[in-house]
Amino acid sequence: MDTTTTTLPGDVPEIPVIELVQPMPGFPGLARFALVQVDDDGVLCSLTSLDEPGLRFLVVPPNPFFPDYAPEVDESVLVDLGSSSVDDLVVLCVLTAGESLASTTANLAAPVVLDTSTHRALQVVLDDPGLSVATPLIA
């Protein structure tokens, strides 16, 4: 197994339809999603299922909330995504919405990595015990 890792950049592109190369845990068989901007700033987006009406995951780029967050992924992720360059990759953190922004959390332990040129994505479970699946957006 290749243990080479890559640090990923993080700007959110405007890609309307992406394909998950593996389903999100707990959602077998769902691979086609639309990446939809939810707010005017383009920070809050949703991954909306094209196969299961009403299913969506709220996602954000980590940089506005966690500027020091720099996940490293195995080179195998680039292969799975068909990536030719790390510059084509974007990281998105899945949110668990609370009653307010103050109670909303982000999953930093398992970000979604998106290749902007292949329009393929993968949720990657990072091997870092210091990262939480429920990190508050606002400290």
PDB file of N, CA and C in Angstrom, residues 7-13 42-43 45 60-67 69-71 86-93 112-114 116:
ATOM      1  N   THR A   7      -1.062  17.092   0.552  1.00  0.00           N
ATOM      2  CA  THR A   7      -1.879  18.114   1.186  1.00  0.00           C
ATOM      3  C   THR A   7      -2.732  18.756   0.111  1.00  0.00           C
ATOM      4  N   LEU A   8      -4.011  18.956   0.406  1.00  0.00           N
ATOM      5  CA  LEU A   8      -4.961  19.395  -0.609  1.00  0.00           C
ATOM      6  C   LEU A   8      -5.307  20.872  -0.497  1.00  0.00           C
ATOM      7  N   PRO A   9      -5.529  21.543  -1.634  1.00  0.00           N
ATOM      8  CA  PRO A   9      -6.029  22.916  -1.632  1.00  0.00           C
ATOM      9  C   PRO A   9      -7.511  22.920  -1.286  1.00  0.00           C
ATOM     10  N   GLY A  10      -8.196  24.107  -1.308  1.00  0.00           N
ATOM     11  CA  GLY A  10      -9.563  24.066  -0.854  1.00  0.00           C
ATOM     12  C   GLY A  10     -10.577  25.042  -1.394  1.00  0.00           C
ATOM     13  N   ASP A  11     -10.493  25.563  -2.597  1.00  0.00           N
ATOM     14  CA  ASP A  11     -11.534  26.444  -3.123  1.00  0.00           C
ATOM     15  C   ASP A  11     -12.663  25.609  -3.720  1.00  0.00           C
ATOM     16  N   VAL A  12     -13.907  26.037  -3.486  1.00  0.00           N
ATOM     17  CA  VAL A  12     -15.062  25.295  -4.001  1.00  0.00           C
ATOM     18  C   VAL A  12     -15.342  25.724  -5.438  1.00  0.00           C
ATOM     19  N   PRO A  13     -15.350  24.775  -6.352  1.00  0.00           N
ATOM     20  CA  PRO A  13     -15.652  25.090  -7.746  1.00  0.00           C
ATOM     21  C   PRO A  13     -17.155  25.090  -7.978  1.00  0.00           C
ATOM     22  N   GLY A  42     -21.361  31.460  -1.702  1.00  0.00           N
ATOM     23  CA  GLY A  42     -20.828  30.225  -2.253  1.00  0.00           C
ATOM     24  C   GLY A  42     -20.060  29.402  -1.239  1.00  0.00           C
ATOM     25  N   VAL A  43     -20.188  29.736   0.048  1.00  0.00           N
ATOM     26  CA  VAL A  43     -19.487  28.972   1.076  1.00  0.00           C
ATOM     27  C   VAL A  43     -20.293  27.737   1.448  1.00  0.00           C
ATOM     28  N   CYS A  45     -22.730  24.873   0.650  1.00  0.00           N
ATOM     29  CA  CYS A  45     -23.214  24.138  -0.518  1.00  0.00           C
ATOM     30  C   CYS A  45     -23.917  22.877  -0.027  1.00  0.00           C
ATOM     31  N   VAL A  60     -19.135  22.471   3.338  1.00  0.00           N
ATOM     32  CA  VAL A  60     -18.440  23.757   3.259  1.00  0.00           C
ATOM     33  C   VAL A  60     -16.970  23.496   2.975  1.00  0.00           C
ATOM     34  N   PRO A  61     -16.306  24.457   2.329  1.00  0.00           N
ATOM     35  CA  PRO A  61     -14.855  24.368   2.254  1.00  0.00           C
ATOM     36  C   PRO A  61     -14.327  24.656   3.664  1.00  0.00           C
ATOM     37  N   PRO A  62     -13.287  23.991   4.088  1.00  0.00           N
ATOM     38  CA  PRO A  62     -12.821  24.180   5.460  1.00  0.00           C
ATOM     39  C   PRO A  62     -12.166  25.537   5.725  1.00  0.00           C
ATOM     40  N   ASN A  63     -11.566  26.141   4.723  1.00  0.00           N
ATOM     41  CA  ASN A  63     -10.747  27.328   4.945  1.00  0.00           C
ATOM     42  C   ASN A  63     -11.428  28.482   5.687  1.00  0.00           C
ATOM     43  N   PRO A  64     -12.674  28.852   5.385  1.00  0.00           N
ATOM     44  CA  PRO A  64     -13.287  29.960   6.117  1.00  0.00           C
ATOM     45  C   PRO A  64     -13.471  29.687   7.619  1.00  0.00           C
ATOM     46  N   PHE A  65     -13.576  28.433   7.992  1.00  0.00           N
ATOM     47  CA  PHE A  65     -13.842  28.067   9.382  1.00  0.00           C
ATOM     48  C   PHE A  65     -12.625  27.477  10.088  1.00  0.00           C
ATOM     49  N   PHE A  66     -11.798  26.773   9.333  1.00  0.00           N
ATOM     50  CA  PHE A  66     -10.631  26.074   9.887  1.00  0.00           C
ATOM     51  C   PHE A  66      -9.410  26.357   9.003  1.00  0.00           C
ATOM     52  N   PRO A  67      -8.853  27.575   9.071  1.00  0.00           N
ATOM     53  CA  PRO A  67      -7.785  27.966   8.147  1.00  0.00           C
ATOM     54  C   PRO A  67      -6.514  27.115   8.250  1.00  0.00           C
ATOM     55  N   TYR A  69      -6.553  23.834   8.731  1.00  0.00           N
ATOM     56  CA  TYR A  69      -6.892  22.460   8.360  1.00  0.00           C
ATOM     57  C   TYR A  69      -6.246  22.134   7.016  1.00  0.00           C
ATOM     58  N   ALA A  70      -5.373  21.147   7.010  1.00  0.00           N
ATOM     59  CA  ALA A  70      -4.673  20.747   5.784  1.00  0.00           C
ATOM     60  C   ALA A  70      -4.610  19.225   5.729  1.00  0.00           C
ATOM     61  N   PRO A  71      -5.713  18.596   5.322  1.00  0.00           N
ATOM     62  CA  PRO A  71      -5.732  17.128   5.314  1.00  0.00           C
ATOM     63  C   PRO A  71      -4.740  16.552   4.311  1.00  0.00           C
ATOM     64  N   VAL A  86      -2.942  17.426  -8.205  1.00  0.00           N
ATOM     65  CA  VAL A  86      -3.496  17.783  -6.902  1.00  0.00           C
ATOM     66  C   VAL A  86      -4.146  19.160  -6.965  1.00  0.00           C
ATOM     67  N   ASP A  87      -3.747  19.980  -7.933  1.00  0.00           N
ATOM     68  CA  ASP A  87      -4.337  21.312  -8.096  1.00  0.00           C
ATOM     69  C   ASP A  87      -5.810  21.249  -8.497  1.00  0.00           C
ATOM     70  N   ASP A  88      -6.264  20.099  -8.994  1.00  0.00           N
ATOM     71  CA  ASP A  88      -7.664  19.929  -9.393  1.00  0.00           C
ATOM     72  C   ASP A  88      -8.549  19.476  -8.233  1.00  0.00           C
ATOM     73  N   LEU A  89      -7.943  19.266  -7.060  1.00  0.00           N
ATOM     74  CA  LEU A  89      -8.694  18.724  -5.932  1.00  0.00           C
ATOM     75  C   LEU A  89      -9.195  19.813  -5.000  1.00  0.00           C
ATOM     76  N   VAL A  90     -10.395  19.595  -4.478  1.00  0.00           N
ATOM     77  CA  VAL A  90     -11.034  20.490  -3.525  1.00  0.00           C
ATOM     78  C   VAL A  90     -11.526  19.649  -2.357  1.00  0.00           C
ATOM     79  N   VAL A  91     -11.397  20.196  -1.163  1.00  0.00           N
ATOM     80  CA  VAL A  91     -11.863  19.519   0.042  1.00  0.00           C
ATOM     81  C   VAL A  91     -13.157  20.169   0.506  1.00  0.00           C
ATOM     82  N   LEU A  92     -14.118  19.349   0.884  1.00  0.00           N
ATOM     83  CA  LEU A  92     -15.386  19.819   1.448  1.00  0.00           C
ATOM     84  C   LEU A  92     -15.642  19.057   2.743  1.00  0.00           C
ATOM     85  N   CYS A  93     -16.056  19.783   3.771  1.00  0.00           N
ATOM     86  CA  CYS A  93     -16.391  19.156   5.050  1.00  0.00           C
ATOM     87  C   CYS A  93     -17.899  19.006   5.150  1.00  0.00           C
ATOM     88  N   VAL A 112     -14.913  15.207   2.134  1.00  0.00           N
ATOM     89  CA  VAL A 112     -15.175  14.789   0.760  1.00  0.00           C
ATOM     90  C   VAL A 112     -14.104  15.460  -0.104  1.00  0.00           C
ATOM     91  N   VAL A 113     -13.398  14.657  -0.888  1.00  0.00           N
ATOM     92  CA  VAL A 113     -12.385  15.175  -1.800  1.00  0.00           C
ATOM     93  C   VAL A 113     -12.962  15.114  -3.203  1.00  0.00           C
ATOM     94  N   LEU A 114     -12.958  16.252  -3.876  1.00  0.00           N
ATOM     95  CA  LEU A 114     -13.584  16.406  -5.187  1.00  0.00           C
ATOM     96  C   LEU A 114     -12.537  16.784  -6.224  1.00  0.00           C
ATOM     97  N   THR A 116     -12.022  18.520  -9.642  1.00  0.00           N
ATOM     98  CA  THR A 116     -12.779  19.453 -10.478  1.00  0.00           C
ATOM     99  C   THR A 116     -12.683  19.137 -11.964  1.00  0.00           C
TER     100      THR A 116
END
